[in-house]
């Protein structure tokens, strides 16, 4: 599935050019209570080894998403599972947004974003404190009926604690991982490349961190994991399953190329044949038993 932020609300070029029915699901851009204009430009700068972003959760606000964006997507693609991502500046904000999105006619699951590094309130500060993760997850779970995934941040020293907190709060699953908090400086201008200076780092160089964290969590916390972080080809997908993911999201690669998910899907079966892999789901169990 395209990761949150790489696919807008489905009203993007990638959706016009490709067959969305081949995807496992789509994850929409994170939605907040009120509309957000986002951070100063430049918000996104690509390098050969990854992407720096400080978008700042640009979105039209939950009411517009529920009234327009979601019904449009559902009408065009009735069989496509939709995961709505959400964030808030306080626990009660998150709950308001979650309650509004909790309509199984429109969404199939929620992804609670506790890991955006680019907003002063309503991002990573929720995801670095296990007690807050647990409290937030349980408050949301009290109010919604659709399954809840929590998207974790890599900007912590103990990822297992954070994953366990999401489970204790009642999450049905985890999305791992969001971007790494970073800074890139342009040697020519001698200034940070992003308008907001600091930002989230993603792309192939993030993959070993994602693989390590997923592998640690899958052995300790009994929850399904959607793997995300630096996947750009079929081998990366297989590596994510070997680490313990049972589904994957494509972020930076999809951002760079609107057909990335579909190229990876095309490559996947031949690559599985080449490596004698019968089914991806068997890989997850093999790793759990033999690690
Ligand atoms: O790196 C990120 N950028 N992660 C998020 O969760 C949100 C996004 C943004 O909008 O800044």
PDB file of C-alpha atoms and ligand atoms in Angstrom:
ATOM      1  CA  UNK A   1       0.000   0.000   0.000  1.00  0.00           C
ATOM      2  CA  UNK A   2       1.182   3.572  -0.587  1.00  0.00           C
ATOM      3  CA  UNK A   3       2.268   5.065   2.758  1.00  0.00           C
ATOM      4  CA  UNK A   4       0.573   8.082   4.284  1.00  0.00           C
ATOM      5  CA  UNK A   5       1.715  11.266   2.555  1.00  0.00           C
ATOM      6  CA  UNK A   6       2.775   9.566  -0.677  1.00  0.00           C
ATOM      7  CA  UNK A   7      -0.771   9.349  -2.036  1.00  0.00           C
ATOM      8  CA  UNK A   8      -2.614  12.450  -0.788  1.00  0.00           C
ATOM      9  CA  UNK A   9      -6.294  11.598  -0.432  1.00  0.00           C
ATOM     10  CA  UNK A  10      -6.315   9.460  -3.562  1.00  0.00           C
ATOM     11  CA  UNK A  11      -6.923  12.458  -5.830  1.00  0.00           C
ATOM     12  CA  UNK A  12      -3.411  12.146  -7.310  1.00  0.00           C
ATOM     13  CA  UNK A  13      -1.735  11.286 -10.607  1.00  0.00           C
ATOM     14  CA  UNK A  14      -0.851   7.801  -9.364  1.00  0.00           C
ATOM     15  CA  UNK A  15      -4.545   7.027  -8.930  1.00  0.00           C
ATOM     16  CA  UNK A  16      -5.378   8.145 -12.463  1.00  0.00           C
ATOM     17  CA  UNK A  17      -2.525   6.198 -14.070  1.00  0.00           C
ATOM     18  CA  UNK A  18      -2.641   2.878 -12.228  1.00  0.00           C
ATOM     19  CA  UNK A  19      -5.059   0.126 -11.204  1.00  0.00           C
ATOM     20  CA  UNK A  20      -5.741   0.783  -7.518  1.00  0.00           C
ATOM     21  CA  UNK A  21      -7.496  -2.576  -7.219  1.00  0.00           C
ATOM     22  CA  UNK A  22      -4.085  -4.289  -7.279  1.00  0.00           C
ATOM     23  CA  UNK A  23      -3.163  -2.623  -3.975  1.00  0.00           C
ATOM     24  CA  UNK A  24      -3.750  -4.101  -0.542  1.00  0.00           C
ATOM     25  CA  UNK A  25      -5.042  -0.740   0.652  1.00  0.00           C
ATOM     26  CA  UNK A  26      -4.308   2.962   0.456  1.00  0.00           C
ATOM     27  CA  UNK A  27      -3.253   5.071   3.413  1.00  0.00           C
ATOM     28  CA  UNK A  28      -4.409   8.676   3.224  1.00  0.00           C
ATOM     29  CA  UNK A  29      -2.506  11.800   4.260  1.00  0.00           C
ATOM     30  CA  UNK A  30      -2.767  12.447   7.977  1.00  0.00           C
ATOM     31  CA  UNK A  31      -5.951  14.336   8.871  1.00  0.00           C
ATOM     32  CA  UNK A  32      -6.250  16.826  11.735  1.00  0.00           C
ATOM     33  CA  UNK A  33      -9.230  18.556  13.395  1.00  0.00           C
ATOM     34  CA  UNK A  34      -8.754  21.841  11.517  1.00  0.00           C
ATOM     35  CA  UNK A  35      -7.190  22.409   8.087  1.00  0.00           C
ATOM     36  CA  UNK A  36      -3.403  22.849   8.069  1.00  0.00           C
ATOM     37  CA  UNK A  37      -1.474  24.895   5.506  1.00  0.00           C
ATOM     38  CA  UNK A  38       1.837  23.239   6.310  1.00  0.00           C
ATOM     39  CA  UNK A  39       5.353  24.499   6.950  1.00  0.00           C
ATOM     40  CA  UNK A  40       7.371  27.099   4.993  1.00  0.00           C
ATOM     41  CA  UNK A  41       8.806  26.052   1.603  1.00  0.00           C
ATOM     42  CA  UNK A  42      10.843  24.169   0.647  1.00  0.00           C
ATOM     43  CA  UNK A  43       8.970  21.345   2.373  1.00  0.00           C
ATOM     44  CA  UNK A  44      10.515  18.427   0.517  1.00  0.00           C
ATOM     45  CA  UNK A  45      14.053  18.004  -0.828  1.00  0.00           C
ATOM     46  CA  UNK A  46      15.202  14.815  -2.590  1.00  0.00           C
ATOM     47  CA  UNK A  47      18.753  13.474  -2.450  1.00  0.00           C
ATOM     48  CA  UNK A  48      20.129  10.351  -4.102  1.00  0.00           C
ATOM     49  CA  UNK A  49      20.170   8.562  -0.743  1.00  0.00           C
ATOM     50  CA  UNK A  50      16.801   9.704   0.576  1.00  0.00           C
ATOM     51  CA  UNK A  51      14.274  12.478   1.123  1.00  0.00           C
ATOM     52  CA  UNK A  52      14.153  15.247   3.735  1.00  0.00           C
ATOM     53  CA  UNK A  53      10.675  16.592   4.445  1.00  0.00           C
ATOM     54  CA  UNK A  54       9.000  19.048   6.705  1.00  0.00           C
ATOM     55  CA  UNK A  55       5.528  19.144   5.202  1.00  0.00           C
ATOM     56  CA  UNK A  56       3.772  19.865   8.490  1.00  0.00           C
ATOM     57  CA  UNK A  57       0.659  17.720   8.078  1.00  0.00           C
ATOM     58  CA  UNK A  58      -0.925  19.789   5.296  1.00  0.00           C
ATOM     59  CA  UNK A  59      -4.552  18.670   4.990  1.00  0.00           C
ATOM     60  CA  UNK A  60      -8.024  20.161   4.525  1.00  0.00           C
ATOM     61  CA  UNK A  61      -9.271  19.230   8.023  1.00  0.00           C
ATOM     62  CA  UNK A  62     -11.335  16.227   9.056  1.00  0.00           C
ATOM     63  CA  UNK A  63     -14.748  17.655   8.091  1.00  0.00           C
ATOM     64  CA  UNK A  64     -13.753  18.116   4.440  1.00  0.00           C
ATOM     65  CA  UNK A  65     -12.097  14.701   4.426  1.00  0.00           C
ATOM     66  CA  UNK A  66     -15.255  13.017   5.728  1.00  0.00           C
ATOM     67  CA  UNK A  67     -17.645  15.033   3.549  1.00  0.00           C
ATOM     68  CA  UNK A  68     -15.721  15.019   0.252  1.00  0.00           C
ATOM     69  CA  UNK A  69     -12.431  13.125   0.027  1.00  0.00           C
ATOM     70  CA  UNK A  70     -13.505   9.803   1.537  1.00  0.00           C
ATOM     71  CA  UNK A  71     -16.893   9.510  -0.250  1.00  0.00           C
ATOM     72  CA  UNK A  72     -15.187  10.312  -3.599  1.00  0.00           C
ATOM     73  CA  UNK A  73     -12.573   7.622  -3.090  1.00  0.00           C
ATOM     74  CA  UNK A  74     -15.168   5.053  -1.927  1.00  0.00           C
ATOM     75  CA  UNK A  75     -17.431   5.751  -4.895  1.00  0.00           C
ATOM     76  CA  UNK A  76     -14.607   5.375  -7.419  1.00  0.00           C
ATOM     77  CA  UNK A  77     -13.011   2.322  -5.790  1.00  0.00           C
ATOM     78  CA  UNK A  78     -15.667   0.446  -3.783  1.00  0.00           C
ATOM     79  CA  UNK A  79     -13.415  -2.605  -3.219  1.00  0.00           C
ATOM     80  CA  UNK A  80     -10.299  -0.764  -2.131  1.00  0.00           C
ATOM     81  CA  UNK A  81      -9.525  -0.898   1.608  1.00  0.00           C
ATOM     82  CA  UNK A  82      -8.951   2.621   2.938  1.00  0.00           C
ATOM     83  CA  UNK A  83      -6.803   3.424   5.957  1.00  0.00           C
ATOM     84  CA  UNK A  84      -7.263   6.951   7.317  1.00  0.00           C
ATOM     85  CA  UNK A  85      -4.296   8.483   9.145  1.00  0.00           C
ATOM     86  CA  UNK A  86      -4.926  10.982  11.936  1.00  0.00           C
ATOM     87  CA  UNK A  87      -3.118  13.285  14.347  1.00  0.00           C
ATOM     88  CA  UNK A  88      -3.998  15.927  16.923  1.00  0.00           C
ATOM     89  CA  UNK A  89      -2.410  18.546  19.141  1.00  0.00           C
ATOM     90  CA  UNK A  90      -3.889  16.917  22.267  1.00  0.00           C
ATOM     91  CA  UNK A  91      -5.418  13.592  23.230  1.00  0.00           C
ATOM     92  CA  UNK A  92      -8.882  15.125  22.975  1.00  0.00           C
ATOM     93  CA  UNK A  93      -8.075  16.431  19.455  1.00  0.00           C
ATOM     94  CA  UNK A  94      -7.017  12.963  18.346  1.00  0.00           C
ATOM     95  CA  UNK A  95     -10.273  11.582  19.761  1.00  0.00           C
ATOM     96  CA  UNK A  96     -12.445  14.129  17.935  1.00  0.00           C
ATOM     97  CA  UNK A  97     -10.758  13.298  14.613  1.00  0.00           C
ATOM     98  CA  UNK A  98     -10.915   9.546  15.266  1.00  0.00           C
ATOM     99  CA  UNK A  99     -14.638   9.697  16.081  1.00  0.00           C
ATOM    100  CA  UNK A 100     -15.376  11.597  12.877  1.00  0.00           C
ATOM    101  CA  UNK A 101     -13.392   9.123  10.768  1.00  0.00           C
ATOM    102  CA  UNK A 102     -14.932   6.095  12.450  1.00  0.00           C
ATOM    103  CA  UNK A 103     -17.450   5.230   9.767  1.00  0.00           C
ATOM    104  CA  UNK A 104     -17.011   1.776   8.278  1.00  0.00           C
ATOM    105  CA  UNK A 105     -18.864   2.929   5.152  1.00  0.00           C
ATOM    106  CA  UNK A 106     -15.904   5.220   4.496  1.00  0.00           C
ATOM    107  CA  UNK A 107     -12.798   3.757   6.168  1.00  0.00           C
ATOM    108  CA  UNK A 108     -11.563   0.256   6.949  1.00  0.00           C
ATOM    109  CA  UNK A 109      -8.979   1.132   9.591  1.00  0.00           C
ATOM    110  CA  UNK A 110      -7.355   4.073  11.332  1.00  0.00           C
ATOM    111  CA  UNK A 111      -3.626   4.718  11.505  1.00  0.00           C
ATOM    112  CA  UNK A 112      -2.859   6.878  14.516  1.00  0.00           C
ATOM    113  CA  UNK A 113       0.130   9.034  13.654  1.00  0.00           C
ATOM    114  CA  UNK A 114       2.089   9.636  16.858  1.00  0.00           C
ATOM    115  CA  UNK A 115       5.307  10.156  14.972  1.00  0.00           C
ATOM    116  CA  UNK A 116       5.269  13.226  12.707  1.00  0.00           C
ATOM    117  CA  UNK A 117       8.532  15.082  13.448  1.00  0.00           C
ATOM    118  CA  UNK A 118       7.394  18.322  11.782  1.00  0.00           C
ATOM    119  CA  UNK A 119       4.740  19.962  13.955  1.00  0.00           C
ATOM    120  CA  UNK A 120       5.212  21.857  17.213  1.00  0.00           C
ATOM    121  CA  UNK A 121       2.174  20.143  18.731  1.00  0.00           C
ATOM    122  CA  UNK A 122       0.569  16.953  17.529  1.00  0.00           C
ATOM    123  CA  UNK A 123       3.410  14.809  16.377  1.00  0.00           C
ATOM    124  CA  UNK A 124       6.412  12.957  17.633  1.00  0.00           C
ATOM    125  CA  UNK A 125       6.066  14.114  21.226  1.00  0.00           C
ATOM    126  CA  UNK A 126       3.132  11.674  21.553  1.00  0.00           C
ATOM    127  CA  UNK A 127       5.157   8.801  20.153  1.00  0.00           C
ATOM    128  CA  UNK A 128       8.302   9.081  22.278  1.00  0.00           C
ATOM    129  CA  UNK A 129       6.497   8.501  25.595  1.00  0.00           C
ATOM    130  CA  UNK A 130       5.121   4.980  26.147  1.00  0.00           C
ATOM    131  CA  UNK A 131       2.624   6.207  28.796  1.00  0.00           C
ATOM    132  CA  UNK A 132       1.207   8.739  26.353  1.00  0.00           C
ATOM    133  CA  UNK A 133       1.034   6.141  23.573  1.00  0.00           C
ATOM    134  CA  UNK A 134      -0.950   3.825  25.822  1.00  0.00           C
ATOM    135  CA  UNK A 135      -3.318   6.513  27.094  1.00  0.00           C
ATOM    136  CA  UNK A 136      -3.938   7.953  23.625  1.00  0.00           C
ATOM    137  CA  UNK A 137      -4.528   4.539  22.076  1.00  0.00           C
ATOM    138  CA  UNK A 138      -6.946   3.469  24.792  1.00  0.00           C
ATOM    139  CA  UNK A 139      -8.902   6.756  24.616  1.00  0.00           C
ATOM    140  CA  UNK A 140      -9.268   6.318  20.848  1.00  0.00           C
ATOM    141  CA  UNK A 141     -10.176   2.648  21.211  1.00  0.00           C
ATOM    142  CA  UNK A 142     -12.989   3.545  23.625  1.00  0.00           C
ATOM    143  CA  UNK A 143     -14.580   5.680  20.919  1.00  0.00           C
ATOM    144  CA  UNK A 144     -14.155   3.839  17.623  1.00  0.00           C
ATOM    145  CA  UNK A 145     -15.250   0.553  16.079  1.00  0.00           C
ATOM    146  CA  UNK A 146     -12.839   0.215  13.133  1.00  0.00           C
ATOM    147  CA  UNK A 147      -9.418  -1.398  13.734  1.00  0.00           C
ATOM    148  CA  UNK A 148      -6.677   0.917  15.040  1.00  0.00           C
ATOM    149  CA  UNK A 149      -3.037   0.825  13.965  1.00  0.00           C
ATOM    150  CA  UNK A 150      -0.452   3.008  15.696  1.00  0.00           C
ATOM    151  CA  UNK A 151       2.381   4.412  13.561  1.00  0.00           C
ATOM    152  CA  UNK A 152       5.562   4.446  15.631  1.00  0.00           C
ATOM    153  CA  UNK A 153       8.554   6.751  15.444  1.00  0.00           C
ATOM    154  CA  UNK A 154      12.157   5.520  15.106  1.00  0.00           C
ATOM    155  CA  UNK A 155      13.294   8.484  17.253  1.00  0.00           C
ATOM    156  CA  UNK A 156      13.331   6.464  20.482  1.00  0.00           C
ATOM    157  CA  UNK A 157      15.829   4.306  22.301  1.00  0.00           C
ATOM    158  CA  UNK A 158      13.348   1.554  23.246  1.00  0.00           C
ATOM    159  CA  UNK A 159      10.999   0.692  20.395  1.00  0.00           C
ATOM    160  CA  UNK A 160       9.716  -2.429  22.182  1.00  0.00           C
ATOM    161  CA  UNK A 161       8.361  -0.321  25.047  1.00  0.00           C
ATOM    162  CA  UNK A 162       6.510   1.918  22.571  1.00  0.00           C
ATOM    163  CA  UNK A 163       5.065  -1.040  20.673  1.00  0.00           C
ATOM    164  CA  UNK A 164       3.987  -2.715  23.927  1.00  0.00           C
ATOM    165  CA  UNK A 165       2.298   0.527  25.018  1.00  0.00           C
ATOM    166  CA  UNK A 166       0.236   0.587  21.808  1.00  0.00           C
ATOM    167  CA  UNK A 167      -0.768  -3.024  22.410  1.00  0.00           C
ATOM    168  CA  UNK A 168      -1.675  -2.336  26.047  1.00  0.00           C
ATOM    169  CA  UNK A 169      -3.819   0.563  24.823  1.00  0.00           C
ATOM    170  CA  UNK A 170      -5.748  -1.881  22.640  1.00  0.00           C
ATOM    171  CA  UNK A 171      -4.259  -1.318  19.165  1.00  0.00           C
ATOM    172  CA  UNK A 172      -4.961  -4.022  16.597  1.00  0.00           C
ATOM    173  CA  UNK A 173      -1.619  -3.462  14.896  1.00  0.00           C
ATOM    174  CA  UNK A 174       1.441  -1.295  14.344  1.00  0.00           C
ATOM    175  CA  UNK A 175       2.855   0.628  11.413  1.00  0.00           C
ATOM    176  CA  UNK A 176       6.631   0.817  11.650  1.00  0.00           C
ATOM    177  CA  UNK A 177       8.277   3.269  11.099  1.00  0.00           C
ATOM    178  CA  UNK A 178       7.843   6.989  10.428  1.00  0.00           C
ATOM    179  CA  UNK A 179      10.745   9.249   9.411  1.00  0.00           C
ATOM    180  CA  UNK A 180      13.966   9.859  11.336  1.00  0.00           C
ATOM    181  CA  UNK A 181      14.405  13.367  12.732  1.00  0.00           C
ATOM    182  CA  UNK A 182      17.222  14.987  10.787  1.00  0.00           C
ATOM    183  CA  UNK A 183      18.874  18.032   9.257  1.00  0.00           C
ATOM    184  CA  UNK A 184      20.526  18.585   5.875  1.00  0.00           C
ATOM    185  CA  UNK A 185      22.609  21.679   5.155  1.00  0.00           C
ATOM    186  CA  UNK A 186      23.368  22.967   1.660  1.00  0.00           C
ATOM    187  CA  UNK A 187      27.133  23.614   1.435  1.00  0.00           C
ATOM    188  CA  UNK A 188      26.537  26.226  -1.268  1.00  0.00           C
ATOM    189  CA  UNK A 189      23.981  28.413   0.560  1.00  0.00           C
ATOM    190  CA  UNK A 190      25.296  27.315   4.000  1.00  0.00           C
ATOM    191  CA  UNK A 191      21.694  27.050   5.135  1.00  0.00           C
ATOM    192  CA  UNK A 192      19.374  24.177   6.027  1.00  0.00           C
ATOM    193  CA  UNK A 193      17.732  22.794   2.879  1.00  0.00           C
ATOM    194  CA  UNK A 194      14.230  22.896   4.385  1.00  0.00           C
ATOM    195  CA  UNK A 195      12.193  26.023   5.116  1.00  0.00           C
ATOM    196  CA  UNK A 196      11.458  24.632   8.573  1.00  0.00           C
ATOM    197  CA  UNK A 197      15.161  23.662   9.047  1.00  0.00           C
ATOM    198  CA  UNK A 198      14.754  20.260  10.737  1.00  0.00           C
ATOM    199  CA  UNK A 199      12.685  17.504   9.177  1.00  0.00           C
ATOM    200  CA  UNK A 200      12.027  13.803   8.682  1.00  0.00           C
ATOM    201  CA  UNK A 201      14.530  11.658   6.790  1.00  0.00           C
ATOM    202  CA  UNK A 202      13.272   8.735   4.718  1.00  0.00           C
ATOM    203  CA  UNK A 203      14.241   6.460   1.842  1.00  0.00           C
ATOM    204  CA  UNK A 204      16.629   3.522   1.319  1.00  0.00           C
ATOM    205  CA  UNK A 205      19.100   4.611   4.019  1.00  0.00           C
ATOM    206  CA  UNK A 206      16.318   4.299   6.632  1.00  0.00           C
ATOM    207  CA  UNK A 207      15.649   0.637   5.800  1.00  0.00           C
ATOM    208  CA  UNK A 208      18.135  -1.038   8.192  1.00  0.00           C
ATOM    209  CA  UNK A 209      16.633   0.921  11.099  1.00  0.00           C
ATOM    210  CA  UNK A 210      13.112  -0.138  10.110  1.00  0.00           C
ATOM    211  CA  UNK A 211      14.171  -3.769   9.645  1.00  0.00           C
ATOM    212  CA  UNK A 212      15.921  -3.820  13.031  1.00  0.00           C
ATOM    213  CA  UNK A 213      12.988  -2.268  14.882  1.00  0.00           C
ATOM    214  CA  UNK A 214      10.386  -4.539  13.259  1.00  0.00           C
ATOM    215  CA  UNK A 215      12.476  -7.610  14.033  1.00  0.00           C
ATOM    216  CA  UNK A 216      12.884  -6.576  17.684  1.00  0.00           C
ATOM    217  CA  UNK A 217       9.181  -5.848  18.109  1.00  0.00           C
ATOM    218  CA  UNK A 218       7.824  -8.918  16.323  1.00  0.00           C
ATOM    219  CA  UNK A 219       9.635 -11.183  18.787  1.00  0.00           C
ATOM    220  CA  UNK A 220       8.334  -9.366  21.855  1.00  0.00           C
ATOM    221  CA  UNK A 221       4.923  -7.897  21.077  1.00  0.00           C
ATOM    222  CA  UNK A 222       2.146 -10.011  19.627  1.00  0.00           C
ATOM    223  CA  UNK A 223       0.652  -7.616  17.065  1.00  0.00           C
ATOM    224  CA  UNK A 224       0.652  -7.551  13.263  1.00  0.00           C
ATOM    225  CA  UNK A 225       3.131  -5.061  11.811  1.00  0.00           C
ATOM    226  CA  UNK A 226       2.849  -3.066   8.603  1.00  0.00           C
ATOM    227  CA  UNK A 227       6.454  -2.474   7.542  1.00  0.00           C
ATOM    228  CA  UNK A 228       7.469   0.882   6.076  1.00  0.00           C
ATOM    229  CA  UNK A 229      10.859   2.544   5.679  1.00  0.00           C
ATOM    230  CA  UNK A 230      13.018   2.574   2.580  1.00  0.00           C
ATOM    231  CA  UNK A 231      11.305  -0.086   0.475  1.00  0.00           C
ATOM    232  CA  UNK A 232      12.006   0.487  -3.206  1.00  0.00           C
ATOM    233  CA  UNK A 233      11.945  -2.962  -4.819  1.00  0.00           C
ATOM    234  CA  UNK A 234      10.637  -6.523  -4.435  1.00  0.00           C
ATOM    235  CA  UNK A 235      13.726  -7.684  -2.507  1.00  0.00           C
ATOM    236  CA  UNK A 236      13.070  -4.966   0.063  1.00  0.00           C
ATOM    237  CA  UNK A 237       9.496  -6.244   0.441  1.00  0.00           C
ATOM    238  CA  UNK A 238      10.793  -9.765   1.043  1.00  0.00           C
ATOM    239  CA  UNK A 239      13.309  -8.436   3.581  1.00  0.00           C
ATOM    240  CA  UNK A 240      10.481  -6.649   5.442  1.00  0.00           C
ATOM    241  CA  UNK A 241       8.476  -9.904   5.631  1.00  0.00           C
ATOM    242  CA  UNK A 242      11.612 -11.718   6.824  1.00  0.00           C
ATOM    243  CA  UNK A 243      11.964  -9.090   9.555  1.00  0.00           C
ATOM    244  CA  UNK A 244       8.367  -9.819  10.630  1.00  0.00           C
ATOM    245  CA  UNK A 245       6.088  -7.450   8.736  1.00  0.00           C
ATOM    246  CA  UNK A 246       2.847  -8.915   7.422  1.00  0.00           C
ATOM    247  CA  UNK A 247       2.083  -6.074   4.995  1.00  0.00           C
ATOM    248  CA  UNK A 248       4.141  -3.203   3.614  1.00  0.00           C
ATOM    249  CA  UNK A 249       3.795   0.450   2.723  1.00  0.00           C
ATOM    250  CA  UNK A 250       5.811   2.324   0.116  1.00  0.00           C
ATOM    251  CA  UNK A 251       6.598   5.949   1.015  1.00  0.00           C
ATOM    252  CA  UNK A 252       9.619   7.719  -0.527  1.00  0.00           C
ATOM    253  CA  UNK A 253       9.737   5.456  -3.605  1.00  0.00           C
ATOM    254  CA  UNK A 254       6.054   6.177  -4.284  1.00  0.00           C
ATOM    255  CA  UNK A 255       6.734   9.857  -3.762  1.00  0.00           C
ATOM    256  CA  UNK A 256       9.544   9.812  -6.350  1.00  0.00           C
ATOM    257  CA  UNK A 257       7.632   7.681  -8.864  1.00  0.00           C
ATOM    258  CA  UNK A 258       3.809   7.555  -9.060  1.00  0.00           C
ATOM    259  CA  UNK A 259       4.025   3.984 -10.405  1.00  0.00           C
ATOM    260  CA  UNK A 260       6.422   2.638  -7.722  1.00  0.00           C
ATOM    261  CA  UNK A 261       3.892   0.383  -5.945  1.00  0.00           C
ATOM    262  CA  UNK A 262       2.907  -1.152  -9.266  1.00  0.00           C
ATOM    263  CA  UNK A 263       6.501  -1.702 -10.412  1.00  0.00           C
ATOM    264  CA  UNK A 264       7.201  -3.451  -7.122  1.00  0.00           C
ATOM    265  CA  UNK A 265       4.062  -5.588  -7.536  1.00  0.00           C
ATOM    266  CA  UNK A 266       5.192  -6.568 -11.051  1.00  0.00           C
ATOM    267  CA  UNK A 267       8.628  -7.582  -9.740  1.00  0.00           C
ATOM    268  CA  UNK A 268       7.372  -9.459  -6.702  1.00  0.00           C
ATOM    269  CA  UNK A 269       6.227 -12.814  -8.119  1.00  0.00           C
ATOM    270  CA  UNK A 270       9.289 -13.357 -10.356  1.00  0.00           C
ATOM    271  CA  UNK A 271      11.519 -12.465  -7.391  1.00  0.00           C
ATOM    272  CA  UNK A 272       9.651 -14.885  -5.111  1.00  0.00           C
ATOM    273  CA  UNK A 273      10.013 -17.634  -7.756  1.00  0.00           C
ATOM    274  CA  UNK A 274      13.724 -16.912  -8.077  1.00  0.00           C
ATOM    275  CA  UNK A 275      14.177 -17.237  -4.306  1.00  0.00           C
ATOM    276  CA  UNK A 276      11.832 -20.259  -4.020  1.00  0.00           C
ATOM    277  CA  UNK A 277       9.380 -18.398  -1.827  1.00  0.00           C
ATOM    278  CA  UNK A 278       5.936 -19.961  -1.940  1.00  0.00           C
ATOM    279  CA  UNK A 279       4.085 -17.334   0.057  1.00  0.00           C
ATOM    280  CA  UNK A 280       5.118 -14.170   1.842  1.00  0.00           C
ATOM    281  CA  UNK A 281       3.086 -15.012   4.938  1.00  0.00           C
ATOM    282  CA  UNK A 282       5.144 -18.186   5.494  1.00  0.00           C
ATOM    283  CA  UNK A 283       8.261 -16.033   5.745  1.00  0.00           C
ATOM    284  CA  UNK A 284       6.947 -14.231   8.821  1.00  0.00           C
ATOM    285  CA  UNK A 285       6.419 -17.480  10.729  1.00  0.00           C
ATOM    286  CA  UNK A 286       9.767 -18.918   9.661  1.00  0.00           C
ATOM    287  CA  UNK A 287      11.555 -15.932  11.104  1.00  0.00           C
ATOM    288  CA  UNK A 288       9.632 -15.993  14.374  1.00  0.00           C
ATOM    289  CA  UNK A 289      10.440 -19.664  14.923  1.00  0.00           C
ATOM    290  CA  UNK A 290      14.060 -19.668  13.841  1.00  0.00           C
ATOM    291  CA  UNK A 291      15.477 -16.394  15.155  1.00  0.00           C
TER     292      UNK A 291
HETATM  293  O1  LIG B   1       7.941  12.802   7.946  1.00  0.00           O
HETATM  294  C1  LIG B   1       6.756  13.039   8.083  1.00  0.00           C
HETATM  295  N1  LIG B   1       6.216  14.128   7.490  1.00  0.00           N
HETATM  296  N2  LIG B   1       5.996  12.240   8.844  1.00  0.00           N
HETATM  297  C2  LIG B   1       4.702  12.485   9.095  1.00  0.00           C
HETATM  298  O2  LIG B   1       4.094  11.750   9.828  1.00  0.00           O
HETATM  299  C3  LIG B   1       4.044  13.623   8.492  1.00  0.00           C
HETATM  300  C4  LIG B   1       4.818  14.349   7.462  1.00  0.00           C
HETATM  301  C5  LIG B   1       4.493  15.831   7.476  1.00  0.00           C
HETATM  302  O3  LIG B   1       3.359  16.154   7.075  1.00  0.00           O
HETATM  303  O4  LIG B   1       5.314  16.637   7.899  1.00  0.00           O
END
